[in-house]
């Protein structure tokens, strides 16, 4: 049937792991143990890497029409297939623990995929094709029929049990294929449970009861979190996506649910985004605080403190595993051709060992924003982290680094990195009275001011009329839109007004999709939402609203954003769903609600 578009995928989550299910009913990605774990279905990056399809026989023929939507305030996806013979709904979810409510969601998720078929009219013949391929498609399991009608799959360390409440299942050599009919009012459920060969066994759950429990768990969670601002019909679903990308056991937020979906078809910028980036920390915390939950924000903060550990001379990594793992050494998977043949497929991300001078600025900005919540006296670990990061910036800010976009060529003196070094010291000075006797606000302020002078002198290009990508550079970079957001310069400063105008003229298209740099092949959604914030801060509220609504229109039919948008076709590109895109939308909506926010 060809490769589905990235926007054809819906996202399922149990706040432990994520799955992608296409409009044609195929689960093409699922890492059941955790987001950054090993996939048992990976067809999205390799046609032979496993899938689980459940759809009408002959789906895609004339007369077949698909509608889908999430149950409100959940990541439970209902897909309705209209066929010439009748209509049928398939509801997909990753199961919540029975009885989980509020902040218990995801703490003990059972790693069970639920698929429930409901006949709506007529009589529809359905096809089930279950092709498990653990270890990102490297393993073909043994399949065994079980006395209770389920099918057991075993390979390597993985155990999977596919059960049903109404359709006999029979193991083939390497897959299960069944056809069955569903009449008006008939309901058939399937549950696919993951377990470990030498650890926790699969949990057997009734699919219908568990689906109802899962919907209730999500609804109860969202009920405790109210967003008071504008565009709530967009912000609430984005907040739910952020919750779905949160690894509940630690509080870390995964940057995306997938690896190696390409930024450009046929290109090589295909990276693993299933980890948590400290660079995104302040932006993520803003979005969680506004639209999701202060509890989530505080847990994310605790995760950061623990993950960093005691700070020494070495730079703090920009990215960690979801339980704080530091070594994320990258490797390629030659057995996987990649999405639409866009290889390589990578696991791990070598950005963990890059020098990224902007990281402390993101963290200390978050500390400053949460200062009232954190109390007048910081505990020892928080105090040591703030002091350690501040001193690290004071001694290293003059060094080059890889920049916000994690370039893999030479290090440079990136403008965004220097600005966030300024932000780190600026926030440390303001927090000095909570840092004990070792605080040195006078020295920090002097270095802060030195950095500011360097940015204004070396980062501004008079000929171009804009702040550029790096000191002495003639290249534009949309990260300059971040300067007013971190309060380095007001948006109405003549240099910022000029920079905003030049970026809008040279890096954006008529729909307001902003590229990161001149040769960037696609619009980067976060940068487009930064432009919305800048327009609000310059007093151009109406233009900001129009831009916000246009950019928000690039979400797919169930409200999901990937990382980028093709400038010609409008197609989604990059890993999905992308946390930063949803974060950008939430923060821009709040800026439109309250221009003086943050």
PDB file of N, CA and C in Angstrom, residues 72-134:
ATOM      1  N   UNK A  72     -11.836  12.722  23.804  1.00  0.00           N
ATOM      2  CA  UNK A  72     -11.379  14.018  24.335  1.00  0.00           C
ATOM      3  C   UNK A  72     -10.468  13.861  25.542  1.00  0.00           C
ATOM      4  N   UNK A  73      -9.371  14.625  25.526  1.00  0.00           N
ATOM      5  CA  UNK A  73      -8.407  14.686  26.629  1.00  0.00           C
ATOM      6  C   UNK A  73      -7.738  13.346  26.913  1.00  0.00           C
ATOM      7  N   UNK A  74      -7.598  12.516  25.881  1.00  0.00           N
ATOM      8  CA  UNK A  74      -6.918  11.229  26.030  1.00  0.00           C
ATOM      9  C   UNK A  74      -6.014  11.005  24.818  1.00  0.00           C
ATOM     10  N   UNK A  75      -5.193   9.959  24.891  1.00  0.00           N
ATOM     11  CA  UNK A  75      -4.473   9.449  23.727  1.00  0.00           C
ATOM     12  C   UNK A  75      -5.012   8.078  23.342  1.00  0.00           C
ATOM     13  N   UNK A  76      -6.319   7.945  23.471  1.00  0.00           N
ATOM     14  CA  UNK A  76      -7.050   6.768  23.012  1.00  0.00           C
ATOM     15  C   UNK A  76      -7.672   7.127  21.669  1.00  0.00           C
ATOM     16  N   UNK A  77      -7.264   6.429  20.610  1.00  0.00           N
ATOM     17  CA  UNK A  77      -7.589   6.814  19.238  1.00  0.00           C
ATOM     18  C   UNK A  77      -8.697   5.928  18.670  1.00  0.00           C
ATOM     19  N   UNK A  78      -9.755   6.557  18.168  1.00  0.00           N
ATOM     20  CA  UNK A  78     -10.884   5.839  17.566  1.00  0.00           C
ATOM     21  C   UNK A  78     -10.892   6.125  16.074  1.00  0.00           C
ATOM     22  N   UNK A  79     -10.756   5.069  15.283  1.00  0.00           N
ATOM     23  CA  UNK A  79     -10.742   5.169  13.827  1.00  0.00           C
ATOM     24  C   UNK A  79     -11.982   4.478  13.282  1.00  0.00           C
ATOM     25  N   UNK A  80     -12.769   5.217  12.500  1.00  0.00           N
ATOM     26  CA  UNK A  80     -13.991   4.663  11.919  1.00  0.00           C
ATOM     27  C   UNK A  80     -13.745   4.416  10.433  1.00  0.00           C
ATOM     28  N   UNK A  81     -13.958   3.179  10.024  1.00  0.00           N
ATOM     29  CA  UNK A  81     -13.851   2.788   8.615  1.00  0.00           C
ATOM     30  C   UNK A  81     -15.254   2.668   8.033  1.00  0.00           C
ATOM     31  N   UNK A  82     -15.536   3.461   7.005  1.00  0.00           N
ATOM     32  CA  UNK A  82     -16.798   3.358   6.269  1.00  0.00           C
ATOM     33  C   UNK A  82     -16.518   2.596   4.977  1.00  0.00           C
ATOM     34  N   UNK A  83     -17.191   1.474   4.780  1.00  0.00           N
ATOM     35  CA  UNK A  83     -16.991   0.643   3.597  1.00  0.00           C
ATOM     36  C   UNK A  83     -18.337   0.457   2.892  1.00  0.00           C
ATOM     37  N   UNK A  84     -18.342  -0.052   1.659  1.00  0.00           N
ATOM     38  CA  UNK A  84     -19.616  -0.307   0.987  1.00  0.00           C
ATOM     39  C   UNK A  84     -20.498  -1.301   1.751  1.00  0.00           C
ATOM     40  N   UNK A  85     -19.896  -2.149   2.571  1.00  0.00           N
ATOM     41  CA  UNK A  85     -20.663  -3.157   3.304  1.00  0.00           C
ATOM     42  C   UNK A  85     -21.162  -2.673   4.662  1.00  0.00           C
ATOM     43  N   UNK A  86     -20.618  -1.557   5.152  1.00  0.00           N
ATOM     44  CA  UNK A  86     -21.005  -1.069   6.473  1.00  0.00           C
ATOM     45  C   UNK A  86     -19.862  -0.297   7.113  1.00  0.00           C
ATOM     46  N   UNK A  87     -20.047   0.040   8.364  1.00  0.00           N
ATOM     47  CA  UNK A  87     -19.049   0.837   9.087  1.00  0.00           C
ATOM     48  C   UNK A  87     -18.597   0.110  10.344  1.00  0.00           C
ATOM     49  N   UNK A  88     -17.314   0.324  10.676  1.00  0.00           N
ATOM     50  CA  UNK A  88     -16.739  -0.334  11.837  1.00  0.00           C
ATOM     51  C   UNK A  88     -15.751   0.631  12.486  1.00  0.00           C
ATOM     52  N   UNK A  89     -15.668   0.603  13.815  1.00  0.00           N
ATOM     53  CA  UNK A  89     -14.718   1.447  14.551  1.00  0.00           C
ATOM     54  C   UNK A  89     -13.653   0.565  15.176  1.00  0.00           C
ATOM     55  N   UNK A  90     -12.401   1.025  15.094  1.00  0.00           N
ATOM     56  CA  UNK A  90     -11.292   0.372  15.791  1.00  0.00           C
ATOM     57  C   UNK A  90     -10.741   1.388  16.787  1.00  0.00           C
ATOM     58  N   UNK A  91     -10.758   1.029  18.061  1.00  0.00           N
ATOM     59  CA  UNK A  91     -10.232   1.907  19.105  1.00  0.00           C
ATOM     60  C   UNK A  91      -8.923   1.330  19.611  1.00  0.00           C
ATOM     61  N   UNK A  92      -7.867   2.161  19.562  1.00  0.00           N
ATOM     62  CA  UNK A  92      -6.518   1.729  19.925  1.00  0.00           C
ATOM     63  C   UNK A  92      -6.026   2.512  21.131  1.00  0.00           C
ATOM     64  N   UNK A  93      -5.332   1.818  22.027  1.00  0.00           N
ATOM     65  CA  UNK A  93      -4.764   2.476  23.210  1.00  0.00           C
ATOM     66  C   UNK A  93      -3.633   1.626  23.758  1.00  0.00           C
ATOM     67  N   UNK A  94      -2.716   2.295  24.452  1.00  0.00           N
ATOM     68  CA  UNK A  94      -1.778   1.596  25.321  1.00  0.00           C
ATOM     69  C   UNK A  94      -2.361   1.650  26.722  1.00  0.00           C
ATOM     70  N   UNK A  95      -2.489   0.489  27.345  1.00  0.00           N
ATOM     71  CA  UNK A  95      -3.281   0.351  28.564  1.00  0.00           C
ATOM     72  C   UNK A  95      -2.674   1.081  29.747  1.00  0.00           C
ATOM     73  N   UNK A  96      -3.529   1.751  30.501  1.00  0.00           N
ATOM     74  CA  UNK A  96      -3.145   2.271  31.813  1.00  0.00           C
ATOM     75  C   UNK A  96      -3.294   1.153  32.838  1.00  0.00           C
ATOM     76  N   UNK A  97      -2.583   1.286  33.931  1.00  0.00           N
ATOM     77  CA  UNK A  97      -2.749   0.346  35.031  1.00  0.00           C
ATOM     78  C   UNK A  97      -4.169   0.454  35.568  1.00  0.00           C
ATOM     79  N   UNK A  98      -4.782  -0.677  35.876  1.00  0.00           N
ATOM     80  CA  UNK A  98      -6.137  -0.679  36.407  1.00  0.00           C
ATOM     81  C   UNK A  98      -6.174   0.141  37.702  1.00  0.00           C
ATOM     82  N   UNK A  99      -7.092   1.091  37.745  1.00  0.00           N
ATOM     83  CA  UNK A  99      -7.251   1.920  38.940  1.00  0.00           C
ATOM     84  C   UNK A  99      -6.363   3.137  38.994  1.00  0.00           C
ATOM     85  N   UNK A 100      -5.444   3.323  38.003  1.00  0.00           N
ATOM     86  CA  UNK A 100      -4.549   4.490  38.017  1.00  0.00           C
ATOM     87  C   UNK A 100      -5.361   5.763  37.791  1.00  0.00           C
ATOM     88  N   UNK A 101      -5.121   6.756  38.625  1.00  0.00           N
ATOM     89  CA  UNK A 101      -5.801   8.029  38.491  1.00  0.00           C
ATOM     90  C   UNK A 101      -4.806   9.156  38.751  1.00  0.00           C
ATOM     91  N   UNK A 102      -5.141  10.350  38.232  1.00  0.00           N
ATOM     92  CA  UNK A 102      -4.346  11.550  38.436  1.00  0.00           C
ATOM     93  C   UNK A 102      -2.872  11.262  38.122  1.00  0.00           C
ATOM     94  N   UNK A 103      -1.966  11.527  39.058  1.00  0.00           N
ATOM     95  CA  UNK A 103      -0.539  11.432  38.761  1.00  0.00           C
ATOM     96  C   UNK A 103      -0.004  10.009  38.850  1.00  0.00           C
ATOM     97  N   UNK A 104      -0.897   9.040  39.063  1.00  0.00           N
ATOM     98  CA  UNK A 104      -0.472   7.633  38.986  1.00  0.00           C
ATOM     99  C   UNK A 104      -0.354   7.164  37.543  1.00  0.00           C
ATOM    100  N   UNK A 105      -0.941   7.920  36.611  1.00  0.00           N
ATOM    101  CA  UNK A 105      -0.921   7.517  35.216  1.00  0.00           C
ATOM    102  C   UNK A 105       0.509   7.306  34.740  1.00  0.00           C
ATOM    103  N   UNK A 106       0.807   6.098  34.278  1.00  0.00           N
ATOM    104  CA  UNK A 106       2.112   5.776  33.727  1.00  0.00           C
ATOM    105  C   UNK A 106       3.125   5.232  34.708  1.00  0.00           C
ATOM    106  N   UNK A 107       2.841   5.325  36.005  1.00  0.00           N
ATOM    107  CA  UNK A 107       3.828   4.866  36.983  1.00  0.00           C
ATOM    108  C   UNK A 107       4.042   3.349  36.918  1.00  0.00           C
ATOM    109  N   UNK A 108       2.982   2.613  36.647  1.00  0.00           N
ATOM    110  CA  UNK A 108       3.084   1.141  36.569  1.00  0.00           C
ATOM    111  C   UNK A 108       2.328   0.624  35.356  1.00  0.00           C
ATOM    112  N   UNK A 109       2.534   1.258  34.222  1.00  0.00           N
ATOM    113  CA  UNK A 109       1.836   0.825  33.008  1.00  0.00           C
ATOM    114  C   UNK A 109       2.211  -0.609  32.671  1.00  0.00           C
ATOM    115  N   UNK A 110       1.218  -1.425  32.289  1.00  0.00           N
ATOM    116  CA  UNK A 110       1.471  -2.859  32.111  1.00  0.00           C
ATOM    117  C   UNK A 110       2.086  -3.258  30.779  1.00  0.00           C
ATOM    118  N   UNK A 111       2.342  -2.312  29.874  1.00  0.00           N
ATOM    119  CA  UNK A 111       2.910  -2.604  28.552  1.00  0.00           C
ATOM    120  C   UNK A 111       1.988  -3.525  27.754  1.00  0.00           C
ATOM    121  N   UNK A 112       0.753  -3.067  27.578  1.00  0.00           N
ATOM    122  CA  UNK A 112      -0.259  -3.821  26.841  1.00  0.00           C
ATOM    123  C   UNK A 112      -0.886  -2.904  25.796  1.00  0.00           C
ATOM    124  N   UNK A 113      -0.907  -3.369  24.553  1.00  0.00           N
ATOM    125  CA  UNK A 113      -1.570  -2.673  23.463  1.00  0.00           C
ATOM    126  C   UNK A 113      -2.982  -3.218  23.323  1.00  0.00           C
ATOM    127  N   UNK A 114      -3.955  -2.326  23.356  1.00  0.00           N
ATOM    128  CA  UNK A 114      -5.363  -2.700  23.249  1.00  0.00           C
ATOM    129  C   UNK A 114      -5.903  -2.294  21.883  1.00  0.00           C
ATOM    130  N   UNK A 115      -6.673  -3.198  21.258  1.00  0.00           N
ATOM    131  CA  UNK A 115      -7.315  -2.896  19.981  1.00  0.00           C
ATOM    132  C   UNK A 115      -8.726  -3.477  20.034  1.00  0.00           C
ATOM    133  N   UNK A 116      -9.727  -2.616  19.972  1.00  0.00           N
ATOM    134  CA  UNK A 116     -11.118  -3.043  20.130  1.00  0.00           C
ATOM    135  C   UNK A 116     -11.899  -2.675  18.875  1.00  0.00           C
ATOM    136  N   UNK A 117     -12.575  -3.664  18.281  1.00  0.00           N
ATOM    137  CA  UNK A 117     -13.341  -3.498  17.048  1.00  0.00           C
ATOM    138  C   UNK A 117     -14.823  -3.476  17.402  1.00  0.00           C
ATOM    139  N   UNK A 118     -15.543  -2.481  16.898  1.00  0.00           N
ATOM    140  CA  UNK A 118     -16.973  -2.349  17.173  1.00  0.00           C
ATOM    141  C   UNK A 118     -17.729  -2.176  15.863  1.00  0.00           C
ATOM    142  N   UNK A 119     -18.677  -3.060  15.578  1.00  0.00           N
ATOM    143  CA  UNK A 119     -19.516  -2.927  14.404  1.00  0.00           C
ATOM    144  C   UNK A 119     -20.514  -1.795  14.583  1.00  0.00           C
ATOM    145  N   UNK A 120     -20.579  -0.908  13.597  1.00  0.00           N
ATOM    146  CA  UNK A 120     -21.487   0.244  13.684  1.00  0.00           C
ATOM    147  C   UNK A 120     -22.694   0.097  12.772  1.00  0.00           C
ATOM    148  N   UNK A 121     -22.505  -0.532  11.617  1.00  0.00           N
ATOM    149  CA  UNK A 121     -23.617  -0.763  10.693  1.00  0.00           C
ATOM    150  C   UNK A 121     -23.217  -1.845   9.708  1.00  0.00           C
ATOM    151  N   UNK A 122     -24.203  -2.533   9.146  1.00  0.00           N
ATOM    152  CA  UNK A 122     -23.934  -3.558   8.149  1.00  0.00           C
ATOM    153  C   UNK A 122     -23.116  -4.712   8.714  1.00  0.00           C
ATOM    154  N   UNK A 123     -22.351  -5.314   7.810  1.00  0.00           N
ATOM    155  CA  UNK A 123     -21.503  -6.446   8.191  1.00  0.00           C
ATOM    156  C   UNK A 123     -20.171  -6.296   7.461  1.00  0.00           C
ATOM    157  N   UNK A 124     -19.116  -6.096   8.220  1.00  0.00           N
ATOM    158  CA  UNK A 124     -17.817  -5.769   7.645  1.00  0.00           C
ATOM    159  C   UNK A 124     -16.836  -6.905   7.916  1.00  0.00           C
ATOM    160  N   UNK A 125     -16.137  -7.308   6.861  1.00  0.00           N
ATOM    161  CA  UNK A 125     -15.111  -8.339   7.025  1.00  0.00           C
ATOM    162  C   UNK A 125     -13.784  -7.661   7.346  1.00  0.00           C
ATOM    163  N   UNK A 126     -13.183  -8.099   8.459  1.00  0.00           N
ATOM    164  CA  UNK A 126     -11.947  -7.506   8.956  1.00  0.00           C
ATOM    165  C   UNK A 126     -10.770  -8.448   8.739  1.00  0.00           C
ATOM    166  N   UNK A 127      -9.577  -7.849   8.592  1.00  0.00           N
ATOM    167  CA  UNK A 127      -8.339  -8.630   8.484  1.00  0.00           C
ATOM    168  C   UNK A 127      -7.400  -8.223   9.605  1.00  0.00           C
ATOM    169  N   UNK A 128      -6.833  -9.212  10.273  1.00  0.00           N
ATOM    170  CA  UNK A 128      -5.815  -9.001  11.304  1.00  0.00           C
ATOM    171  C   UNK A 128      -4.513  -9.594  10.808  1.00  0.00           C
ATOM    172  N   UNK A 129      -3.463  -8.779  10.761  1.00  0.00           N
ATOM    173  CA  UNK A 129      -2.136  -9.265  10.392  1.00  0.00           C
ATOM    174  C   UNK A 129      -1.156  -8.820  11.468  1.00  0.00           C
ATOM    175  N   UNK A 130      -0.632  -9.801  12.187  1.00  0.00           N
ATOM    176  CA  UNK A 130       0.252  -9.560  13.329  1.00  0.00           C
ATOM    177  C   UNK A 130       1.620 -10.125  12.997  1.00  0.00           C
ATOM    178  N   UNK A 131       2.620  -9.231  12.852  1.00  0.00           N
ATOM    179  CA  UNK A 131       3.956  -9.633  12.418  1.00  0.00           C
ATOM    180  C   UNK A 131       4.972  -9.046  13.396  1.00  0.00           C
ATOM    181  N   UNK A 132       5.184  -9.683  14.549  1.00  0.00           N
ATOM    182  CA  UNK A 132       6.148  -9.138  15.515  1.00  0.00           C
ATOM    183  C   UNK A 132       7.581  -9.383  15.055  1.00  0.00           C
ATOM    184  N   UNK A 133       8.420  -8.347  15.223  1.00  0.00           N
ATOM    185  CA  UNK A 133       9.828  -8.453  14.865  1.00  0.00           C
ATOM    186  C   UNK A 133      10.646  -7.708  15.926  1.00  0.00           C
ATOM    187  N   UNK A 134      10.940  -8.359  17.055  1.00  0.00           N
ATOM    188  CA  UNK A 134      11.682  -7.671  18.128  1.00  0.00           C
ATOM    189  C   UNK A 134      13.069  -7.212  17.701  1.00  0.00           C
TER     190      UNK A 134
END
